[in-house]
Amino acid sequence: MTVRILDTTLRDGEQTPGVSLSVEQKLMIAETLDKLGVDIIEAGTAISSRGEFEAIKAISESGLKAEICSFARIKFEDIDAAADANADSIFMVAPSSDIHISSKFPGKSKEEIIEMSVQAIEYAKERGLLVEFGGEDASRADFNFILKLYRNAISAKTDRLAFTDTVGVFTPKKAYETMRALRENFDVSVAFHGHDDFGLATSNTVYAVRGGANEVHVAMNGLGERAGNAALEEVVMALEFLYDIKTNINKEMIYPASKLVEKFTRVKVPPNKPVVGENAFTHESGIHTSALLKDTKTYEPISPEIIGRKRSIVLGKHAGRASVEAIMKEMGYRATKDQMREILNRIKDIGDRGKRVTDADIRTIVETVLQIKREKKVELKDLSIVSGVHVMPTASVKLKINGDEVVEAGVGLGPVDAAINAIKKAIQDYADIELVSYHVDAITGGTDALVDVVVQLKKGDRIVTARGARTDIIMASVEAFIEGLNMLIV
Ligand code: MN
C-alpha cells in the first residue's frame, strides 16, 4: 500500500508565527514539493488575501503533477475563491468540537453545522472541485457526532474524509483506533492531520496510517501553527524505513526541500531535528568516528545520501589520533610523526575555541601541514598588525631568513595587504618574489570559520602554489605566503 502525502507547508506551515511568503517564494516551494513527489500540495487559503489567491492561482496554473488544494471553511465564498484560483481541490473543515462550534458559529446547533456542511460540499462539487472534508478539532469532538457529520458528507458526495487533531492532543493508540473506526464505517480515503503540541505528531500520524489512514497531512521541517504539524521528513522516513510502508516521496529531495523551506520561511531547523537537522548525520568523538569509518552502519540508522545529504565528521575536543588517521587514510595521505602532531594540535586548537571541526576542515589542515617542509629557510618569528578607522593598516614582522633575523614594517590597503607588504620588504634582499594570485575561502559558515588561503608566488619563471589554513585570516595569509617562500627560496 502507498500512503498519499498532503503537504501543508504553504498553508498550515505558513501559519507558523512570523512566517510570511511571497507569491514567488510560494511558487518555488510548490515546484520543489512537486519534485519531492508529494501527492497533494495544500497551497494556501484562497479566501484569506489577494496574495494567497494569486499564489494558489500561480501554483495551480504552473503545470505541476501534484493536486493543488486550497483550504476552505464551510462557506460559499471560500469555495468560490478556491474555484476561481483554479485549485483542483479543497480541504474543507466544519467545526466539530463543542468549543469550536460555539466560538465559530455562535448559536448554531450541530444539526445546522451538518446542514451547512452538506450544502457546502454540494456547492463545491458543482464548482468542479474535489472535496476532502473533515471536522475541525475532531480529536476533541464527540465521536458519534463525527460519524454522523461524515455520513452526511459522504451522502453529499465528498471525495475524501480527513480527521484533524487540531490542537495536538491525540495519542498513538487513539489515532490508530479512530482511523480503524473511520475506515470500517466509510469507503472513501481518510486522511489524518496532526499537530505536535505534545511532541507526538509523528507517532500519531504513523499510528493513524497503521490504523488505516490512506493519506497524511504533513509539513516540511514540521512547520505549522504553534508547535507545528507532523514533519514530512519524519513521517515519510519512519513509514518507509521502520514500517515498510511506501510513499511517492523522492527521498533524495528531502534535504534540498528542507533547506529551501528553511531559507524562505527563515525558520531555522534545530540542529538536533530528526532527518534534516544539522547534527542528524554529524559525528563527533574519536571512538564513534573510527568505528563509523570502518562501517557507517555502526552509528547511522540510514545513509545520509538517501535523503540527499552528506555525512559530516566533527572532531572537536575529542579528536583522536585514530579517527584523524582513518580520515587521512581515506584521503590517501600519510604523515610523519611530527606532521601528525601538528595536525592534531591544529584540530584541537579549533576545537578548544568551541568551534566544530568538520571533515572539510580536517582535509584542509592535513593538506596544509603536509606541504610544510622540514627545513625552513624562512620562519615567522613575530607579527603585529594595527588596523582601524583612522589608521593606515600597518604591519611589522620579524622573520628568520637563512639564520638572519630581519625586522620590517609595511602598510597596505588592509591588514592582509600590509602584512604581505612587510614580508615582501623583509625578503627583498634574499629573493625577488612576486605574488601572482591570492584566493580566500571560508571552509565552514560563521565568522569563526576556518579560513583557507591559497596563494601563487613567482620567482623568475617558477610558480608555486601554497596554502594556509587558520581561523585567523591574516595568519592564514601569512602562513600561505611563507610556505610559498620556502618552496621558492633554496
Ligand atoms: Mn492544522
Short mmCIF file of C-alpha atoms and ligand atoms in Angstrom, two decimals:
data_model
loop_
_atom_site.label_atom_id
_atom_site.label_comp_id
_atom_site.label_asym_id
_atom_site.label_seq_id
_atom_site.Cartn_x
_atom_site.Cartn_y
_atom_site.Cartn_z
CA MET A 1 0.00 0.00 0.00
CA THR A 2 1.12 3.55 -0.72
CA VAL A 3 0.21 6.37 1.63
CA ARG A 4 -0.65 9.64 -0.05
CA ILE A 5 1.08 12.76 1.21
CA LEU A 6 -0.70 16.09 1.53
CA ASP A 7 1.92 18.73 2.21
CA THR A 8 0.60 21.74 4.09
CA THR A 9 3.85 23.72 4.31
CA LEU A 10 2.25 26.51 2.28
CA ARG A 11 -0.96 26.62 4.35
CA ASP A 12 -0.65 25.41 7.96
CA GLY A 13 3.14 25.84 7.66
CA GLU A 14 2.72 29.42 6.57
CA GLN A 15 0.56 29.97 9.64
CA THR A 16 3.75 29.40 11.68
CA PRO A 17 4.21 32.52 13.82
CA GLY A 18 6.41 35.02 11.98
CA VAL A 19 6.28 33.32 8.58
CA SER A 20 5.08 35.15 5.50
CA LEU A 21 5.94 34.03 1.98
CA SER A 22 5.76 35.99 -1.27
CA VAL A 23 3.90 34.63 -4.30
CA GLU A 24 7.26 33.88 -5.99
CA GLN A 25 8.58 32.06 -2.93
CA LYS A 26 5.38 30.02 -2.66
CA LEU A 27 5.66 29.06 -6.32
CA MET A 28 9.28 27.98 -5.88
CA ILE A 29 8.42 25.92 -2.81
CA ALA A 30 5.48 24.33 -4.68
CA GLU A 31 7.77 23.39 -7.58
CA THR A 32 10.20 21.80 -5.12
CA LEU A 33 7.39 19.92 -3.33
CA ASP A 34 6.27 18.63 -6.72
CA LYS A 35 9.77 17.32 -7.45
CA LEU A 36 9.79 15.86 -3.94
CA GLY A 37 6.78 13.84 -5.07
CA VAL A 38 4.05 14.98 -2.68
CA ASP A 39 0.63 13.91 -3.97
CA ILE A 40 -1.29 16.97 -2.82
CA ILE A 41 0.06 20.49 -2.27
CA GLU A 42 -2.18 22.48 0.06
CA ALA A 43 -1.10 25.83 -1.36
CA GLY A 44 -2.90 28.22 0.99
CA THR A 45 -6.34 29.61 1.77
CA ALA A 46 -7.68 31.32 -1.35
CA ILE A 47 -10.22 33.47 0.53
CA SER A 48 -7.75 34.85 3.06
CA SER A 49 -5.99 37.53 0.99
CA ARG A 50 -5.24 38.75 -2.52
CA GLY A 51 -1.68 37.41 -2.19
CA GLU A 52 -2.90 33.97 -1.13
CA PHE A 53 -5.35 33.89 -4.03
CA GLU A 54 -2.64 34.91 -6.52
CA ALA A 55 -0.21 32.34 -5.13
CA ILE A 56 -2.73 29.49 -5.38
CA LYS A 57 -3.66 30.61 -8.90
CA ALA A 58 0.00 30.78 -9.99
CA ILE A 59 0.72 27.34 -8.50
CA SER A 60 -2.46 25.83 -10.00
CA GLU A 61 -1.52 27.14 -13.43
CA SER A 62 2.17 26.16 -13.33
CA GLY A 63 1.59 22.65 -14.66
CA LEU A 64 2.72 20.67 -11.63
CA LYS A 65 1.93 16.96 -11.33
CA ALA A 66 0.58 17.27 -7.78
CA GLU A 67 -3.04 18.02 -6.96
CA ILE A 68 -3.29 21.67 -5.87
CA CYS A 69 -5.54 22.22 -2.87
CA SER A 70 -6.93 25.28 -1.10
CA PHE A 71 -8.08 25.33 2.50
CA ALA A 72 -11.76 26.35 2.93
CA ARG A 73 -14.37 26.76 5.61
CA ILE A 74 -17.98 25.61 5.01
CA LYS A 75 -18.69 28.95 3.37
CA PHE A 76 -19.63 29.55 -0.25
CA GLU A 77 -17.22 32.50 -0.58
CA ASP A 78 -14.31 30.25 0.47
CA ILE A 79 -15.34 27.68 -2.15
CA ASP A 80 -15.72 30.38 -4.82
CA ALA A 81 -12.25 31.77 -4.08
CA ALA A 82 -10.68 28.29 -4.35
CA ALA A 83 -12.51 27.54 -7.61
CA ASP A 84 -11.67 30.98 -9.07
CA ALA A 85 -8.00 30.37 -8.23
CA ASN A 86 -8.22 27.20 -10.35
CA ALA A 87 -7.39 24.90 -7.43
CA ASP A 88 -8.02 21.20 -8.10
CA SER A 89 -9.41 20.54 -4.66
CA ILE A 90 -10.35 21.96 -1.28
CA PHE A 91 -9.59 20.74 2.21
CA MET A 92 -12.79 21.92 3.86
CA VAL A 93 -13.39 21.85 7.59
CA ALA A 94 -16.52 22.20 9.67
CA PRO A 95 -16.22 22.96 13.37
CA SER A 96 -16.90 19.70 15.17
CA SER A 97 -15.97 20.10 18.85
CA ASP A 98 -18.38 21.99 21.11
CA ILE A 99 -15.83 24.72 21.74
CA HIS A 100 -15.23 25.24 18.01
CA ILE A 101 -18.94 25.21 17.15
CA SER A 102 -19.86 27.76 19.82
CA SER A 103 -16.96 30.11 19.08
CA LYS A 104 -17.03 29.93 15.27
CA PHE A 105 -20.77 29.62 14.64
CA PRO A 106 -22.37 31.04 17.80
CA GLY A 107 -25.94 29.89 18.25
CA LYS A 108 -25.75 27.17 15.60
CA SER A 109 -26.79 23.67 16.55
CA LYS A 110 -24.94 20.53 15.49
CA GLU A 111 -27.79 19.78 13.09
CA GLU A 112 -27.25 23.17 11.47
CA ILE A 113 -23.50 22.51 11.14
CA ILE A 114 -24.31 19.25 9.34
CA GLU A 115 -26.76 21.03 7.04
CA MET A 116 -24.23 23.81 6.25
CA SER A 117 -21.55 21.19 5.56
CA VAL A 118 -23.79 19.26 3.17
CA GLN A 119 -24.66 22.43 1.26
CA ALA A 120 -21.01 23.50 1.10
CA ILE A 121 -19.89 20.10 -0.21
CA GLU A 122 -22.66 20.07 -2.82
CA TYR A 123 -21.74 23.59 -3.89
CA ALA A 124 -18.02 22.74 -4.13
CA LYS A 125 -18.85 19.72 -6.30
CA GLU A 126 -20.97 21.98 -8.54
CA ARG A 127 -17.96 24.26 -8.89
CA GLY A 128 -15.91 21.31 -10.10
CA LEU A 129 -13.71 20.89 -7.03
CA LEU A 130 -12.50 17.66 -5.49
CA VAL A 131 -13.53 17.76 -1.84
CA GLU A 132 -11.62 16.50 1.17
CA PHE A 133 -13.92 17.11 4.13
CA GLY A 134 -13.14 16.97 7.81
CA GLY A 135 -14.30 18.09 11.20
CA GLU A 136 -12.02 20.73 12.70
CA ASP A 137 -10.79 19.88 16.20
CA ALA A 138 -12.22 16.40 15.59
CA SER A 139 -9.98 14.85 18.24
CA ARG A 140 -11.86 16.82 20.93
CA ALA A 141 -15.30 16.25 19.41
CA ASP A 142 -17.94 13.70 20.32
CA PHE A 143 -17.09 10.77 18.05
CA ASN A 144 -20.76 9.94 17.45
CA PHE A 145 -21.22 13.45 16.08
CA ILE A 146 -18.15 12.96 13.84
CA LEU A 147 -19.66 9.75 12.46
CA LYS A 148 -22.97 11.49 11.76
CA LEU A 149 -21.27 14.52 10.18
CA TYR A 150 -19.12 12.30 7.96
CA ARG A 151 -22.06 10.08 6.96
CA ASN A 152 -23.85 13.17 5.70
CA ALA A 153 -20.68 14.37 3.97
CA ILE A 154 -20.50 11.06 2.10
CA SER A 155 -24.15 11.42 1.05
CA ALA A 156 -23.28 14.90 -0.24
CA LYS A 157 -20.57 13.20 -2.35
CA THR A 158 -17.38 14.33 -0.63
CA ASP A 159 -14.46 12.63 -2.37
CA ARG A 160 -12.36 12.10 0.74
CA LEU A 161 -12.52 12.49 4.50
CA ALA A 162 -9.97 13.90 6.94
CA PHE A 163 -9.68 13.67 10.70
CA THR A 164 -7.93 16.57 12.40
CA ASP A 165 -6.07 16.67 15.68
CA THR A 166 -6.13 20.47 15.56
CA VAL A 167 -4.55 21.12 18.95
CA GLY A 168 -2.30 18.05 19.08
CA VAL A 169 -3.96 16.21 21.98
CA PHE A 170 -4.18 12.75 20.39
CA THR A 171 -2.14 9.73 21.38
CA PRO A 172 -0.89 7.00 19.04
CA LYS A 173 -3.42 4.48 20.40
CA LYS A 174 -6.35 6.86 19.85
CA ALA A 175 -5.08 7.74 16.37
CA TYR A 176 -4.89 4.05 15.49
CA GLU A 177 -8.34 3.19 16.88
CA THR A 178 -10.04 6.25 15.39
CA MET A 179 -8.67 5.56 11.93
CA ARG A 180 -9.78 1.94 12.16
CA ALA A 181 -13.27 3.02 13.14
CA LEU A 182 -13.47 5.54 10.31
CA ARG A 183 -12.23 3.08 7.71
CA GLU A 184 -14.74 0.48 8.95
CA ASN A 185 -17.57 2.98 8.57
CA PHE A 186 -16.58 4.71 5.35
CA ASP A 187 -15.43 3.54 1.98
CA VAL A 188 -13.51 6.66 0.90
CA SER A 189 -9.94 7.73 1.56
CA VAL A 190 -9.39 9.05 5.09
CA ALA A 191 -6.57 11.45 5.97
CA PHE A 192 -5.01 12.29 9.33
CA HIS A 193 -3.98 15.85 10.22
CA GLY A 194 -1.82 16.01 13.34
CA HIS A 195 -0.11 18.70 15.40
CA ASP A 196 2.96 18.45 17.63
CA ASP A 197 1.86 20.18 20.84
CA PHE A 198 2.95 17.18 22.91
CA GLY A 199 5.72 16.01 20.58
CA LEU A 200 3.51 13.14 19.35
CA ALA A 201 2.66 14.37 15.84
CA THR A 202 4.90 11.87 14.05
CA SER A 203 3.89 8.94 16.28
CA ASN A 204 0.22 9.80 15.96
CA THR A 205 0.48 10.12 12.19
CA VAL A 206 2.34 6.83 11.82
CA TYR A 207 -0.23 5.09 14.04
CA ALA A 208 -3.06 6.67 12.06
CA VAL A 209 -1.57 5.06 8.96
CA ARG A 210 -1.26 1.71 10.72
CA GLY A 211 -4.92 2.09 11.69
CA GLY A 212 -5.84 2.57 8.04
CA ALA A 213 -5.35 6.24 7.10
CA ASN A 214 -4.81 6.46 3.35
CA GLU A 215 -3.38 9.96 3.43
CA VAL A 216 -1.43 12.11 5.89
CA HIS A 217 -1.16 15.87 6.29
CA VAL A 218 2.44 16.89 6.93
CA ALA A 219 4.63 19.96 6.62
CA MET A 220 8.29 20.31 5.71
CA ASN A 221 10.53 20.79 8.77
CA GLY A 222 7.44 20.29 10.98
CA LEU A 223 6.29 23.85 10.38
CA GLY A 224 2.74 24.78 11.30
CA GLU A 225 0.68 26.58 13.89
CA ARG A 226 2.14 26.63 17.42
CA ALA A 227 4.44 23.60 17.83
CA GLY A 228 3.83 22.72 14.20
CA ASN A 229 2.35 19.95 12.09
CA ALA A 230 3.72 16.44 11.75
CA ALA A 231 7.04 16.77 9.91
CA LEU A 232 7.06 15.38 6.38
CA GLU A 233 10.63 14.14 6.67
CA GLU A 234 9.98 12.28 9.94
CA VAL A 235 6.70 10.69 8.90
CA VAL A 236 7.97 9.59 5.50
CA MET A 237 11.23 8.15 6.81
CA ALA A 238 9.52 6.38 9.73
CA LEU A 239 6.83 4.89 7.48
CA GLU A 240 9.28 3.71 4.85
CA PHE A 241 12.19 2.53 6.99
CA LEU A 242 10.55 1.37 10.20
CA TYR A 243 7.18 0.12 8.95
CA ASP A 244 7.95 -0.70 5.31
CA ILE A 245 5.02 1.43 4.18
CA LYS A 246 5.59 3.17 0.86
CA THR A 247 5.03 6.78 -0.16
CA ASN A 248 5.60 8.52 -3.50
CA ILE A 249 8.29 10.76 -1.99
CA ASN A 250 11.62 11.03 -3.82
CA LYS A 251 13.65 10.79 -0.67
CA GLU A 252 16.87 12.27 -2.09
CA MET A 253 14.92 15.53 -2.46
CA ILE A 254 14.03 15.72 1.24
CA TYR A 255 17.12 17.61 2.36
CA PRO A 256 17.20 20.11 -0.53
CA ALA A 257 13.48 20.79 0.03
CA SER A 258 14.05 21.28 3.76
CA LYS A 259 16.84 23.77 3.07
CA LEU A 260 14.73 25.78 0.63
CA VAL A 261 11.83 25.97 3.08
CA GLU A 262 14.23 26.95 5.87
CA LYS A 263 15.67 29.73 3.72
CA PHE A 264 12.34 31.20 2.59
CA THR A 265 10.48 30.91 5.89
CA ARG A 266 13.55 31.98 7.91
CA VAL A 267 12.58 29.38 10.50
CA LYS A 268 15.90 27.77 11.38
CA VAL A 269 15.80 23.98 11.63
CA PRO A 270 17.03 22.99 15.12
CA PRO A 271 20.40 21.19 14.93
CA ASN A 272 19.01 18.10 16.66
CA LYS A 273 15.92 17.85 14.43
CA PRO A 274 15.49 14.28 13.11
CA VAL A 275 16.46 13.68 9.47
CA VAL A 276 17.09 17.31 8.43
CA GLY A 277 18.83 18.88 11.45
CA GLU A 278 22.49 19.79 11.09
CA ASN A 279 23.53 17.17 13.65
CA ALA A 280 21.39 14.34 12.24
CA PHE A 281 24.35 12.92 10.28
CA THR A 282 27.20 14.59 12.12
CA HIS A 283 29.51 12.55 14.26
CA GLU A 284 31.84 13.64 16.98
CA SER A 285 34.16 11.75 19.34
CA GLY A 286 37.09 9.58 18.45
CA ILE A 287 35.64 6.14 19.14
CA HIS A 288 32.45 6.80 17.21
CA THR A 289 34.20 8.20 14.18
CA SER A 290 36.82 5.48 13.87
CA ALA A 291 34.16 2.75 14.07
CA LEU A 292 31.97 4.74 11.71
CA LEU A 293 34.72 4.93 9.13
CA LYS A 294 35.08 1.17 9.19
CA ASP A 295 31.34 0.71 8.69
CA THR A 296 28.94 3.65 8.55
CA LYS A 297 26.11 1.44 9.84
CA THR A 298 27.68 1.37 13.33
CA TYR A 299 26.26 4.77 14.25
CA GLU A 300 23.85 5.62 11.43
CA PRO A 301 20.36 4.15 11.04
CA ILE A 302 20.32 5.13 7.36
CA SER A 303 22.84 6.61 4.95
CA PRO A 304 22.64 10.38 4.56
CA GLU A 305 22.76 10.02 0.76
CA ILE A 306 19.25 8.51 0.86
CA ILE A 307 17.81 11.89 1.72
CA GLY A 308 20.21 13.88 -0.41
CA ARG A 309 22.77 14.97 2.17
CA LYS A 310 26.26 14.15 3.31
CA ARG A 311 27.78 12.80 6.47
CA SER A 312 29.83 15.26 8.45
CA ILE A 313 32.57 14.23 10.80
CA VAL A 314 33.34 16.61 13.58
CA LEU A 315 36.45 16.28 15.66
CA GLY A 316 36.31 18.88 18.37
CA LYS A 317 37.99 18.43 21.71
CA HIS A 318 37.59 14.67 21.39
CA ALA A 319 39.80 14.44 18.33
CA GLY A 320 41.53 11.11 18.48
CA ARG A 321 44.62 10.17 16.57
CA ALA A 322 42.85 7.03 15.25
CA SER A 323 40.00 8.98 13.72
CA VAL A 324 42.29 11.55 12.12
CA GLU A 325 44.48 8.78 10.75
CA ALA A 326 41.42 6.99 9.40
CA ILE A 327 40.29 10.13 7.62
CA MET A 328 43.78 10.65 6.23
CA LYS A 329 43.88 7.08 5.00
CA GLU A 330 40.58 7.63 3.24
CA MET A 331 42.13 10.74 1.65
CA GLY A 332 45.25 8.80 0.63
CA TYR A 333 47.68 10.77 2.79
CA ARG A 334 50.45 9.70 5.13
CA ALA A 335 52.09 11.92 7.69
CA THR A 336 55.29 11.72 9.68
CA LYS A 337 55.10 11.74 13.48
CA ASP A 338 55.89 15.46 13.58
CA GLN A 339 53.34 16.27 10.93
CA MET A 340 50.72 14.17 12.75
CA ARG A 341 51.39 16.05 15.97
CA GLU A 342 51.00 19.36 14.15
CA ILE A 343 47.74 18.21 12.50
CA LEU A 344 46.26 17.11 15.84
CA ASN A 345 47.37 20.34 17.51
CA ARG A 346 45.67 22.44 14.87
CA ILE A 347 42.47 20.41 15.09
CA LYS A 348 42.43 20.66 18.89
CA ASP A 349 43.18 24.35 18.65
CA ILE A 350 39.96 24.93 16.74
CA GLY A 351 38.02 22.54 18.98
CA ASP A 352 39.22 24.33 22.11
CA ARG A 353 37.77 27.58 20.82
CA GLY A 354 34.39 25.88 20.91
CA LYS A 355 34.31 25.58 17.14
CA ARG A 356 33.40 22.32 15.47
CA VAL A 357 35.93 20.81 13.10
CA THR A 358 34.34 19.25 10.06
CA ASP A 359 35.92 16.70 7.76
CA ALA A 360 36.36 19.52 5.22
CA ASP A 361 38.34 21.44 7.85
CA ILE A 362 40.48 18.37 8.52
CA ARG A 363 41.19 17.88 4.84
CA THR A 364 42.42 21.47 4.60
CA ILE A 365 44.52 21.22 7.75
CA VAL A 366 46.11 17.96 6.60
CA GLU A 367 46.93 19.32 3.18
CA THR A 368 48.41 22.46 4.70
CA VAL A 369 50.56 20.63 7.22
CA LEU A 370 51.80 18.05 4.71
CA GLN A 371 53.13 20.74 2.38
CA ILE A 372 55.32 22.21 5.16
CA LYS A 373 58.94 21.34 4.55
CA ARG A 374 61.01 20.09 7.45
CA GLU A 375 63.77 22.58 6.96
CA LYS A 376 62.51 26.10 6.76
CA LYS A 377 64.54 28.85 5.11
CA VAL A 378 62.00 31.45 6.12
CA GLU A 379 60.33 31.38 9.51
CA LEU A 380 57.87 33.80 11.07
CA LYS A 381 59.09 34.88 14.49
CA ASP A 382 56.71 37.73 15.19
CA LEU A 383 53.87 39.66 13.61
CA SER A 384 51.77 42.58 14.76
CA ILE A 385 49.07 44.46 12.93
CA VAL A 386 47.41 47.81 13.51
CA SER A 387 44.15 48.47 11.73
CA GLY A 388 41.20 50.71 12.47
CA VAL A 389 39.09 53.70 11.44
CA HIS A 390 41.68 56.48 11.38
CA VAL A 391 44.86 54.48 10.79
CA MET A 392 46.51 53.15 7.68
CA PRO A 393 46.69 49.37 8.13
CA THR A 394 50.27 48.74 9.24
CA ALA A 395 52.15 45.51 9.89
CA SER A 396 55.51 44.78 11.42
CA VAL A 397 57.18 41.40 11.01
CA LYS A 398 60.19 39.65 12.37
CA LEU A 399 61.39 36.85 10.08
CA LYS A 400 64.27 34.45 10.33
CA ILE A 401 65.72 34.12 6.85
CA ASN A 402 68.64 31.73 6.35
CA GLY A 403 69.52 32.20 10.02
CA ASP A 404 69.37 36.02 9.98
CA GLU A 405 66.71 37.93 11.89
CA VAL A 406 65.10 40.60 9.77
CA VAL A 407 62.59 43.14 11.06
CA GLU A 408 60.43 45.14 8.64
CA ALA A 409 57.22 47.15 8.55
CA GLY A 410 54.74 47.71 5.75
CA VAL A 411 51.49 49.48 5.09
CA GLY A 412 48.64 48.36 2.87
CA LEU A 413 45.04 48.80 1.88
CA GLY A 414 44.02 46.27 4.50
CA PRO A 415 45.71 44.25 7.26
CA VAL A 416 46.46 41.28 4.96
CA ASP A 417 47.94 43.58 2.33
CA ALA A 418 50.04 45.34 4.98
CA ALA A 419 51.35 42.03 6.36
CA ILE A 420 52.28 40.71 2.91
CA ASN A 421 53.98 44.02 2.02
CA ALA A 422 56.04 43.88 5.22
CA ILE A 423 57.14 40.31 4.41
CA LYS A 424 57.97 41.26 0.83
CA LYS A 425 60.22 44.08 2.12
CA ALA A 426 61.90 41.73 4.58
CA ILE A 427 62.80 39.20 1.90
CA GLN A 428 63.71 41.59 -0.91
CA ASP A 429 67.46 41.18 -0.31
CA TYR A 430 67.13 37.39 -0.49
CA ALA A 431 64.84 36.78 -3.43
CA ASP A 432 62.69 38.62 -5.92
CA ILE A 433 59.24 37.19 -5.23
CA GLU A 434 56.01 38.20 -6.93
CA LEU A 435 52.51 37.40 -5.66
CA VAL A 436 50.62 36.10 -8.70
CA SER A 437 47.28 35.33 -7.11
CA TYR A 438 45.56 35.31 -3.73
CA HIS A 439 42.39 33.38 -3.04
CA VAL A 440 40.49 33.01 0.20
CA ASP A 441 37.66 30.65 1.19
CA ALA A 442 35.80 30.17 4.43
CA ILE A 443 35.55 26.39 4.81
CA THR A 444 32.54 26.45 7.08
CA GLY A 445 29.98 29.15 7.80
CA GLY A 446 30.33 31.72 10.54
CA THR A 447 32.82 34.42 11.45
CA ASP A 448 34.79 31.83 13.42
CA ALA A 449 35.22 29.65 10.33
CA LEU A 450 38.47 28.06 9.30
CA VAL A 451 39.83 30.24 6.52
CA ASP A 452 41.69 28.63 3.65
CA VAL A 453 44.07 30.90 1.76
CA VAL A 454 45.70 29.78 -1.47
CA VAL A 455 48.47 31.90 -2.97
CA GLN A 456 50.54 31.59 -6.10
CA LEU A 457 54.04 33.00 -5.88
CA LYS A 458 56.52 33.56 -8.68
CA LYS A 459 60.30 33.71 -8.69
CA GLY A 460 61.83 34.03 -12.13
CA ASP A 461 59.86 31.59 -14.26
CA ARG A 462 58.96 29.33 -11.37
CA ILE A 463 55.43 29.49 -9.93
CA VAL A 464 54.38 27.65 -6.79
CA THR A 465 51.04 27.27 -5.06
CA ALA A 466 50.88 27.28 -1.29
CA ARG A 467 48.08 27.39 1.22
CA GLY A 468 47.45 28.42 4.76
CA ALA A 469 44.53 27.42 6.93
CA ARG A 470 43.69 29.17 10.19
CA THR A 471 40.69 30.71 11.86
CA ASP A 472 42.64 33.99 11.62
CA ILE A 473 42.60 35.32 8.06
CA ILE A 474 45.81 37.32 8.48
CA MET A 475 47.68 34.35 9.92
CA ALA A 476 46.32 32.09 7.15
CA SER A 477 47.53 34.57 4.53
CA VAL A 478 50.95 34.99 6.09
CA GLU A 479 51.31 31.26 6.52
CA ALA A 480 50.43 30.63 2.88
CA PHE A 481 52.88 33.31 1.76
CA ILE A 482 55.72 31.99 3.89
CA GLU A 483 55.09 28.39 2.82
CA GLY A 484 55.34 29.59 -0.77
CA LEU A 485 58.60 31.38 0.02
CA ASN A 486 60.01 28.20 1.49
CA MET A 487 59.26 26.38 -1.73
CA LEU A 488 60.96 29.07 -3.81
CA ILE A 489 63.97 30.04 -1.72
CA VAL A 490 66.52 27.31 -1.95
MN MN B 1 -3.75 22.43 11.41
#
